[in-house]
mmCIF file of C-alpha atoms and ligand atoms in Angstrom:
data_model
loop_
_atom_site.group_PDB
_atom_site.id
_atom_site.type_symbol
_atom_site.label_atom_id
_atom_site.label_comp_id
_atom_site.label_asym_id
_atom_site.label_seq_id
_atom_site.Cartn_x
_atom_site.Cartn_y
_atom_site.Cartn_z
ATOM 1 C CA UNK A 1 -12.504 -13.618 -13.877
ATOM 2 C CA UNK A 2 -10.680 -10.881 -15.757
ATOM 3 C CA UNK A 3 -9.783 -8.369 -13.026
ATOM 4 C CA UNK A 4 -9.237 -8.366 -9.263
ATOM 5 C CA UNK A 5 -10.867 -5.164 -8.082
ATOM 6 C CA UNK A 6 -12.649 -6.116 -4.874
ATOM 7 C CA UNK A 7 -12.385 -9.165 -2.654
ATOM 8 C CA UNK A 8 -16.174 -9.462 -2.598
ATOM 9 C CA UNK A 9 -16.165 -10.172 -6.363
ATOM 10 C CA UNK A 10 -14.543 -13.523 -5.600
ATOM 11 C CA UNK A 11 -17.247 -14.686 -3.212
ATOM 12 C CA UNK A 12 -16.541 -17.338 -0.574
ATOM 13 C CA UNK A 13 -15.890 -20.099 -3.123
ATOM 14 C CA UNK A 14 -13.582 -17.889 -5.193
ATOM 15 C CA UNK A 15 -11.563 -16.959 -2.111
ATOM 16 C CA UNK A 16 -11.244 -20.612 -1.051
ATOM 17 C CA UNK A 17 -10.162 -21.607 -4.557
ATOM 18 C CA UNK A 18 -7.520 -18.898 -4.572
ATOM 19 C CA UNK A 19 -6.215 -19.924 -1.155
ATOM 20 C CA UNK A 20 -5.980 -23.556 -2.297
ATOM 21 C CA UNK A 21 -4.062 -22.441 -5.379
ATOM 22 C CA UNK A 22 -1.719 -20.421 -3.133
ATOM 23 C CA UNK A 23 -0.591 -23.677 -1.506
ATOM 24 C CA UNK A 24 0.945 -24.640 -4.860
ATOM 25 C CA UNK A 25 2.891 -21.402 -4.959
ATOM 26 C CA UNK A 26 4.121 -21.781 -1.388
ATOM 27 C CA UNK A 27 5.552 -25.078 -2.623
ATOM 28 C CA UNK A 28 7.079 -23.390 -5.699
ATOM 29 C CA UNK A 29 8.584 -20.664 -3.488
ATOM 30 C CA UNK A 30 10.283 -23.345 -1.402
ATOM 31 C CA UNK A 31 12.071 -24.940 -4.385
ATOM 32 C CA UNK A 32 15.794 -24.384 -4.878
ATOM 33 C CA UNK A 33 14.924 -22.480 -8.044
ATOM 34 C CA UNK A 34 11.636 -20.849 -7.065
ATOM 35 C CA UNK A 35 10.497 -20.165 -10.585
ATOM 36 C CA UNK A 36 7.895 -21.559 -13.000
ATOM 37 C CA UNK A 37 7.340 -20.543 -16.623
ATOM 38 C CA UNK A 38 3.599 -19.943 -16.152
ATOM 39 C CA UNK A 39 3.622 -16.292 -17.278
ATOM 40 C CA UNK A 40 6.463 -16.444 -19.768
ATOM 41 C CA UNK A 41 5.780 -13.908 -22.524
ATOM 42 C CA UNK A 42 3.322 -11.906 -20.405
ATOM 43 C CA UNK A 43 4.060 -8.328 -19.408
ATOM 44 C CA UNK A 44 2.941 -6.649 -16.214
ATOM 45 C CA UNK A 45 3.120 -2.951 -15.371
ATOM 46 C CA UNK A 46 3.099 -1.368 -11.914
ATOM 47 C CA UNK A 47 1.223 1.873 -11.515
ATOM 48 C CA UNK A 48 1.837 3.019 -7.945
ATOM 49 C CA UNK A 49 0.570 6.518 -7.222
ATOM 50 C CA UNK A 50 0.988 5.965 -3.484
ATOM 51 C CA UNK A 51 3.950 4.825 -1.429
ATOM 52 C CA UNK A 52 4.468 1.132 -0.920
ATOM 53 C CA UNK A 53 7.185 -1.206 0.288
ATOM 54 C CA UNK A 54 5.728 -4.634 0.785
ATOM 55 C CA UNK A 55 2.876 -4.673 -1.694
ATOM 56 C CA UNK A 56 5.027 -3.532 -4.570
ATOM 57 C CA UNK A 57 8.020 -5.762 -3.796
ATOM 58 C CA UNK A 58 5.683 -8.657 -3.192
ATOM 59 C CA UNK A 59 3.982 -8.275 -6.597
ATOM 60 C CA UNK A 60 7.384 -7.866 -8.221
ATOM 61 C CA UNK A 61 8.710 -11.040 -6.617
ATOM 62 C CA UNK A 62 5.523 -12.899 -7.542
ATOM 63 C CA UNK A 63 5.810 -11.792 -11.179
ATOM 64 C CA UNK A 64 9.464 -12.835 -11.389
ATOM 65 C CA UNK A 65 8.763 -16.267 -9.911
ATOM 66 C CA UNK A 66 6.152 -16.742 -12.627
ATOM 67 C CA UNK A 67 8.642 -15.634 -15.337
ATOM 68 C CA UNK A 68 6.624 -12.573 -16.390
ATOM 69 C CA UNK A 69 8.281 -9.471 -17.817
ATOM 70 C CA UNK A 70 7.683 -6.318 -15.854
ATOM 71 C CA UNK A 71 7.515 -2.680 -16.762
ATOM 72 C CA UNK A 72 8.632 -0.428 -13.982
ATOM 73 C CA UNK A 73 6.849 2.827 -13.724
ATOM 74 C CA UNK A 74 7.785 5.265 -10.986
ATOM 75 C CA UNK A 75 5.157 7.963 -10.740
ATOM 76 C CA UNK A 76 7.593 10.431 -9.218
ATOM 77 C CA UNK A 77 10.022 10.094 -12.143
ATOM 78 C CA UNK A 78 7.433 9.924 -14.933
ATOM 79 C CA UNK A 79 5.477 12.322 -17.141
ATOM 80 C CA UNK A 80 2.794 12.406 -14.434
ATOM 81 C CA UNK A 81 4.990 15.191 -13.082
ATOM 82 C CA UNK A 82 4.576 16.974 -16.410
ATOM 83 C CA UNK A 83 0.813 16.935 -15.962
ATOM 84 C CA UNK A 84 -0.070 13.761 -17.877
ATOM 85 C CA UNK A 85 -3.510 12.475 -16.925
ATOM 86 C CA UNK A 86 -4.191 9.027 -15.519
ATOM 87 C CA UNK A 87 -6.073 8.094 -18.677
ATOM 88 C CA UNK A 88 -3.246 9.165 -21.005
ATOM 89 C CA UNK A 89 -0.720 7.344 -18.833
ATOM 90 C CA UNK A 90 -2.733 4.122 -18.904
ATOM 91 C CA UNK A 91 -3.382 4.337 -22.638
ATOM 92 C CA UNK A 92 0.335 4.906 -23.263
ATOM 93 C CA UNK A 93 1.354 1.893 -21.170
ATOM 94 C CA UNK A 94 -1.353 -0.198 -22.846
ATOM 95 C CA UNK A 95 -0.162 0.742 -26.324
ATOM 96 C CA UNK A 96 3.194 -0.872 -25.544
ATOM 97 C CA UNK A 97 1.397 -4.153 -24.938
ATOM 98 C CA UNK A 98 0.748 -5.088 -21.335
ATOM 99 C CA UNK A 99 -1.296 -8.011 -20.129
ATOM 100 C CA UNK A 100 -1.827 -6.808 -16.592
ATOM 101 C CA UNK A 101 -1.628 -3.566 -14.611
ATOM 102 C CA UNK A 102 -1.223 -3.545 -10.848
ATOM 103 C CA UNK A 103 -2.480 -0.206 -9.578
ATOM 104 C CA UNK A 104 -2.370 1.659 -6.279
ATOM 105 C CA UNK A 105 -3.973 5.072 -6.100
ATOM 106 C CA UNK A 106 -5.126 7.502 -3.427
ATOM 107 C CA UNK A 107 -8.641 7.747 -4.870
ATOM 108 C CA UNK A 108 -11.304 5.088 -4.384
ATOM 109 C CA UNK A 109 -12.567 3.609 -7.636
ATOM 110 C CA UNK A 110 -9.509 4.211 -9.827
ATOM 111 C CA UNK A 111 -9.018 0.481 -10.633
ATOM 112 C CA UNK A 112 -12.621 0.298 -11.914
ATOM 113 C CA UNK A 113 -12.005 3.394 -14.036
ATOM 114 C CA UNK A 114 -8.916 1.786 -15.574
ATOM 115 C CA UNK A 115 -10.900 -1.199 -16.852
ATOM 116 C CA UNK A 116 -12.657 1.218 -19.241
ATOM 117 C CA UNK A 117 -9.412 2.505 -20.742
ATOM 118 C CA UNK A 118 -7.436 -0.682 -21.366
ATOM 119 C CA UNK A 119 -7.899 -4.334 -22.241
ATOM 120 C CA UNK A 120 -5.262 -5.373 -19.696
ATOM 121 C CA UNK A 121 -6.268 -7.216 -16.528
ATOM 122 C CA UNK A 122 -6.442 -4.742 -13.639
ATOM 123 C CA UNK A 123 -5.338 -5.727 -10.162
ATOM 124 C CA UNK A 124 -6.225 -3.412 -7.308
ATOM 125 C CA UNK A 125 -3.235 -2.948 -4.981
ATOM 126 C CA UNK A 126 -5.104 -0.414 -2.838
ATOM 127 C CA UNK A 127 -7.506 2.384 -3.823
ATOM 128 C CA UNK A 128 -7.814 5.153 -1.262
ATOM 129 C CA UNK A 129 -9.759 4.085 1.827
ATOM 130 C CA UNK A 130 -11.695 1.600 -0.214
ATOM 131 C CA UNK A 131 -10.214 -1.854 -0.938
ATOM 132 C CA UNK A 132 -6.992 -3.837 -0.798
ATOM 133 C CA UNK A 133 -8.057 -7.280 -2.005
ATOM 134 C CA UNK A 134 -4.666 -9.023 -2.107
ATOM 135 C CA UNK A 135 -3.978 -7.973 1.496
ATOM 136 C CA UNK A 136 -7.277 -9.570 2.546
ATOM 137 C CA UNK A 137 -6.397 -12.750 0.659
ATOM 138 C CA UNK A 138 -2.977 -13.082 2.257
ATOM 139 C CA UNK A 139 -4.532 -12.407 5.650
ATOM 140 C CA UNK A 140 -7.100 -15.167 5.082
ATOM 141 C CA UNK A 141 -4.294 -17.473 3.986
ATOM 142 C CA UNK A 142 -2.318 -16.735 7.153
ATOM 143 C CA UNK A 143 -5.377 -17.277 9.348
ATOM 144 C CA UNK A 144 -6.112 -20.561 7.598
ATOM 145 C CA UNK A 145 -2.556 -21.728 8.267
ATOM 146 C CA UNK A 146 -3.137 -21.225 11.978
ATOM 147 C CA UNK A 147 -6.766 -22.276 12.346
ATOM 148 C CA UNK A 148 -7.489 -24.501 9.295
ATOM 149 C CA UNK A 149 -10.725 -22.647 8.728
ATOM 150 C CA UNK A 150 -12.091 -19.207 9.586
ATOM 151 C CA UNK A 151 -15.537 -20.642 10.253
ATOM 152 C CA UNK A 152 -16.702 -19.556 13.711
ATOM 153 C CA UNK A 153 -13.423 -17.795 14.568
ATOM 154 C CA UNK A 154 -13.553 -14.391 16.241
ATOM 155 C CA UNK A 155 -11.277 -11.660 14.911
ATOM 156 C CA UNK A 156 -10.844 -8.142 16.318
ATOM 157 C CA UNK A 157 -9.752 -5.422 13.891
ATOM 158 C CA UNK A 158 -8.355 -2.608 16.007
ATOM 159 C CA UNK A 159 -7.541 1.023 15.317
ATOM 160 C CA UNK A 160 -7.949 3.430 12.447
ATOM 161 C CA UNK A 161 -10.839 1.668 10.713
ATOM 162 C CA UNK A 162 -12.096 4.891 9.167
ATOM 163 C CA UNK A 163 -9.152 5.368 6.795
ATOM 164 C CA UNK A 164 -8.296 1.726 6.286
ATOM 165 C CA UNK A 165 -8.818 -0.090 3.007
ATOM 166 C CA UNK A 166 -7.283 -3.115 4.716
ATOM 167 C CA UNK A 167 -10.087 -3.108 7.314
ATOM 168 C CA UNK A 168 -12.766 -2.907 4.610
ATOM 169 C CA UNK A 169 -11.344 -5.745 2.500
ATOM 170 C CA UNK A 170 -10.502 -7.889 5.526
ATOM 171 C CA UNK A 171 -13.949 -7.496 7.027
ATOM 172 C CA UNK A 172 -15.544 -8.549 3.744
ATOM 173 C CA UNK A 173 -13.244 -11.558 3.289
ATOM 174 C CA UNK A 174 -13.264 -12.743 6.920
ATOM 175 C CA UNK A 175 -17.028 -12.654 7.109
ATOM 176 C CA UNK A 176 -17.448 -14.358 3.722
ATOM 177 C CA UNK A 177 -15.367 -17.209 5.154
ATOM 178 C CA UNK A 178 -17.576 -17.438 8.235
ATOM 179 C CA UNK A 179 -15.585 -15.541 10.863
ATOM 180 C CA UNK A 180 -17.143 -13.155 13.349
ATOM 181 C CA UNK A 181 -15.503 -9.716 13.338
ATOM 182 C CA UNK A 182 -15.451 -7.033 16.036
ATOM 183 C CA UNK A 183 -14.161 -3.589 15.119
ATOM 184 C CA UNK A 184 -12.472 -1.922 18.076
ATOM 185 C CA UNK A 185 -11.782 1.820 17.856
ATOM 186 C CA UNK A 186 -12.660 5.169 19.342
ATOM 187 C CA UNK A 187 -15.771 6.678 17.735
ATOM 188 C CA UNK A 188 -13.681 9.205 15.816
ATOM 189 C CA UNK A 189 -11.761 6.460 14.010
ATOM 190 C CA UNK A 190 -14.882 4.648 12.826
ATOM 191 C CA UNK A 191 -16.682 5.557 9.594
ATOM 192 C CA UNK A 192 -19.722 7.837 10.149
ATOM 193 C CA UNK A 193 -22.066 5.028 9.116
ATOM 194 C CA UNK A 194 -21.544 1.334 9.664
ATOM 195 C CA UNK A 195 -24.827 0.304 8.119
ATOM 196 C CA UNK A 196 -24.436 -2.962 6.289
ATOM 197 C CA UNK A 197 -21.014 -3.726 7.803
ATOM 198 C CA UNK A 198 -21.089 -7.335 9.015
ATOM 199 C CA UNK A 199 -19.353 -6.519 12.304
ATOM 200 C CA UNK A 200 -19.847 -5.797 15.969
ATOM 201 C CA UNK A 201 -18.431 -2.568 17.369
ATOM 202 C CA UNK A 202 -16.585 -2.067 20.634
ATOM 203 C CA UNK A 203 -14.712 0.774 22.289
ATOM 204 C CA UNK A 204 -13.261 -1.473 24.969
ATOM 205 C CA UNK A 205 -10.183 -3.385 23.797
ATOM 206 C CA UNK A 206 -9.574 -5.045 27.166
ATOM 207 C CA UNK A 207 -13.047 -6.586 27.115
ATOM 208 C CA UNK A 208 -12.637 -7.945 23.596
ATOM 209 C CA UNK A 209 -9.106 -9.395 23.830
ATOM 210 C CA UNK A 210 -9.967 -12.514 25.906
ATOM 211 C CA UNK A 211 -12.621 -13.537 23.347
ATOM 212 C CA UNK A 212 -10.633 -13.485 20.093
ATOM 213 C CA UNK A 213 -8.589 -15.910 17.987
ATOM 214 C CA UNK A 214 -6.757 -13.098 16.210
ATOM 215 C CA UNK A 215 -6.090 -9.416 16.908
ATOM 216 C CA UNK A 216 -5.551 -7.429 13.726
ATOM 217 C CA UNK A 217 -3.897 -4.069 14.391
ATOM 218 C CA UNK A 218 -4.048 -1.138 11.993
ATOM 219 C CA UNK A 219 -1.645 1.719 11.531
ATOM 220 C CA UNK A 220 -2.790 5.182 12.479
ATOM 221 C CA UNK A 221 -2.982 6.659 8.962
ATOM 222 C CA UNK A 222 -2.042 10.222 9.716
ATOM 223 C CA UNK A 223 -1.446 11.032 6.039
ATOM 224 C CA UNK A 224 -5.182 10.574 5.449
ATOM 225 C CA UNK A 225 -6.372 12.683 8.383
ATOM 226 C CA UNK A 226 -7.342 16.262 7.736
ATOM 227 C CA UNK A 227 -7.961 16.907 11.427
ATOM 228 C CA UNK A 228 -6.808 15.493 14.737
ATOM 229 C CA UNK A 229 -9.046 12.501 15.464
ATOM 230 C CA UNK A 230 -7.376 11.457 18.685
ATOM 231 C CA UNK A 231 -6.298 13.863 21.413
ATOM 232 C CA UNK A 232 -2.689 12.597 21.385
ATOM 233 C CA UNK A 233 -0.989 9.453 20.177
ATOM 234 C CA UNK A 234 -0.138 8.665 23.796
ATOM 235 C CA UNK A 235 -3.778 8.652 24.717
ATOM 236 C CA UNK A 236 -4.575 6.484 21.722
ATOM 237 C CA UNK A 237 -1.916 3.994 22.758
ATOM 238 C CA UNK A 238 -3.216 3.985 26.328
ATOM 239 C CA UNK A 239 -6.703 3.005 25.125
ATOM 240 C CA UNK A 240 -6.065 0.948 22.018
ATOM 241 C CA UNK A 241 -2.384 0.029 21.732
ATOM 242 C CA UNK A 242 -1.479 -3.634 22.112
ATOM 243 C CA UNK A 243 0.963 -3.608 24.998
ATOM 244 C CA UNK A 244 2.686 -6.550 26.649
ATOM 245 C CA UNK A 245 0.317 -6.140 29.598
ATOM 246 C CA UNK A 246 -2.727 -6.404 27.365
ATOM 247 C CA UNK A 247 -1.265 -9.504 25.686
ATOM 248 C CA UNK A 248 -1.770 -11.312 28.994
ATOM 249 C CA UNK A 249 -5.510 -11.108 28.309
ATOM 250 C CA UNK A 250 -5.112 -13.169 25.126
ATOM 251 C CA UNK A 251 -5.672 -16.914 24.831
ATOM 252 C CA UNK A 252 -2.633 -19.140 24.280
ATOM 253 C CA UNK A 253 -3.425 -19.742 20.612
ATOM 254 C CA UNK A 254 -4.392 -16.157 19.753
ATOM 255 C CA UNK A 255 -2.295 -14.584 17.008
ATOM 256 C CA UNK A 256 -1.405 -10.926 16.430
ATOM 257 C CA UNK A 257 -1.547 -9.554 12.874
ATOM 258 C CA UNK A 258 -0.623 -6.271 11.198
ATOM 259 C CA UNK A 259 -0.539 -5.339 7.476
ATOM 260 C CA UNK A 260 2.591 -3.221 7.909
ATOM 261 C CA UNK A 261 4.092 -0.704 8.017
ATOM 262 C CA UNK A 262 4.014 -0.950 11.826
ATOM 263 C CA UNK A 263 4.372 2.068 14.048
ATOM 264 C CA UNK A 264 6.057 0.367 16.965
ATOM 265 C CA UNK A 265 5.124 2.086 20.187
ATOM 266 C CA UNK A 266 1.802 3.414 18.820
ATOM 267 C CA UNK A 267 -0.658 0.651 17.851
ATOM 268 C CA UNK A 268 1.746 -2.142 18.793
ATOM 269 C CA UNK A 269 4.385 -2.187 21.528
ATOM 270 C CA UNK A 270 7.860 -2.993 20.186
ATOM 271 C CA UNK A 271 8.126 -6.188 22.288
ATOM 272 C CA UNK A 272 4.694 -7.398 21.147
ATOM 273 C CA UNK A 273 5.709 -7.164 17.500
ATOM 274 C CA UNK A 274 8.496 -9.639 18.243
ATOM 275 C CA UNK A 275 6.459 -12.187 20.225
ATOM 276 C CA UNK A 276 6.000 -15.652 18.791
ATOM 277 C CA UNK A 277 2.260 -15.053 18.493
ATOM 278 C CA UNK A 278 2.930 -12.129 16.151
ATOM 279 C CA UNK A 279 2.647 -13.415 12.569
ATOM 280 C CA UNK A 280 3.509 -10.199 10.704
ATOM 281 C CA UNK A 281 6.461 -11.764 8.906
ATOM 282 C CA UNK A 282 4.394 -14.821 7.932
ATOM 283 C CA UNK A 283 1.841 -12.453 6.414
ATOM 284 C CA UNK A 284 4.566 -10.909 4.249
ATOM 285 C CA UNK A 285 5.913 -14.295 3.144
ATOM 286 C CA UNK A 286 2.421 -15.568 2.319
ATOM 287 C CA UNK A 287 1.796 -12.389 0.334
ATOM 288 C CA UNK A 288 4.170 -13.515 -2.402
ATOM 289 C CA UNK A 289 2.486 -16.909 -2.868
ATOM 290 C CA UNK A 290 -1.001 -15.425 -2.756
ATOM 291 C CA UNK A 291 -0.084 -12.786 -5.341
ATOM 292 C CA UNK A 292 1.432 -15.489 -7.540
ATOM 293 C CA UNK A 293 -1.922 -17.264 -7.346
ATOM 294 C CA UNK A 294 -3.766 -14.067 -8.287
ATOM 295 C CA UNK A 295 -1.509 -13.359 -11.283
ATOM 296 C CA UNK A 296 -1.672 -16.977 -12.394
ATOM 297 C CA UNK A 297 -5.451 -17.085 -12.141
ATOM 298 C CA UNK A 298 -5.919 -13.878 -14.113
ATOM 299 C CA UNK A 299 -3.203 -14.307 -16.728
ATOM 300 C CA UNK A 300 -1.841 -17.808 -16.835
ATOM 301 C CA UNK A 301 -4.572 -20.322 -16.135
ATOM 302 C CA UNK A 302 -4.103 -23.453 -18.163
ATOM 303 C CA UNK A 303 -0.316 -23.471 -17.951
ATOM 304 C CA UNK A 304 1.158 -26.596 -16.366
ATOM 305 C CA UNK A 305 2.702 -25.796 -12.978
ATOM 306 C CA UNK A 306 4.504 -29.048 -12.384
ATOM 307 C CA UNK A 307 7.164 -28.067 -14.932
ATOM 308 C CA UNK A 308 9.779 -25.836 -13.303
ATOM 309 C CA UNK A 309 12.681 -24.142 -15.106
ATOM 310 C CA UNK A 310 15.175 -26.543 -13.619
HETATM 311 C C1 NCD B 1 -1.395 -0.906 4.002
HETATM 312 C C2 NCD B 1 -1.861 -0.039 2.870
HETATM 313 O O1 NCD B 1 -1.076 0.640 2.204
HETATM 314 O O2 NCD B 1 -3.042 -0.109 2.617
HETATM 315 N N1 NCD B 1 -0.158 -1.451 3.855
HETATM 316 C C3 NCD B 1 0.001 -2.560 3.041
HETATM 317 O O3 NCD B 1 -0.325 -2.548 1.871
HETATM 318 N N2 NCD B 1 0.504 -3.667 3.592
HETATM 319 C C4 NCD B 1 -1.721 -0.360 5.329
HETATM 320 C C5 NCD B 1 -1.148 0.956 5.762
HETATM 321 O O4 NCD B 1 -0.628 1.731 4.982
HETATM 322 O O5 NCD B 1 -1.245 1.211 6.966
#
């Protein structure tokens, strides 16, 4: 595989292979010197046209642990502000010799477009409402840590499904691995058509909570909303927020997930975010190992991993 554009491209076997490979990088990350020379001599560039904390830092950490060189490109301090087009920007970066470009952009499809303008491997770090494949992979990894397998598990994805690339990639990955998914949201936060989505739909969070192994909460993505889709945030929280009271409906083993950034007090009550069953921090930690696996698979396969830089 040359690029990672969509999680569906991997298929169930590809996802499982990547998760198995991630185990190796969890081990590497636990070493006293968490670094292997797998990508020595390779250069990666970050092209983030949208804000990011965890995804960007996570890719950066992953690249460093694999000994890759990185080219830092801040859109807000670059010639993009002088009107340079995406194509010219990518061709310029390419001309300096990059092996991989990690891209986040507000428009769906941009990572696919990039593959036509450069020979570098393209990794999709989020394109508009469309896909966020590495988030889905780290979520599958986290679920596998808790349940061994996703086969037959029931996962609720709750909240602003309409604007969420995380929901789209997660739904694809979870169902490829055999989980059953229920999307829980008010009608206005669901896409206009759900044809072909391998999911059940519910508008009743309280009815769904007792039946799930994991509750996956989404942020209300106000920056993507042109109009008010919920009457008030308070009303949203009353119907769909995961409060401490609602947590009492959950089974003992049920975990609570969130891709971050969390809006405490909106989709998740502050106390719920800090419960033991909340695995948000595990998701972040796993993100580094999973992204190491992705970079290694695309750019470094064949390099011996048992040799550290001790
Ligand atoms: C998400 C994103 O940007 O798609 N965050 C992330 O990458 N962990 C979700 C969000 O912004 O709500």
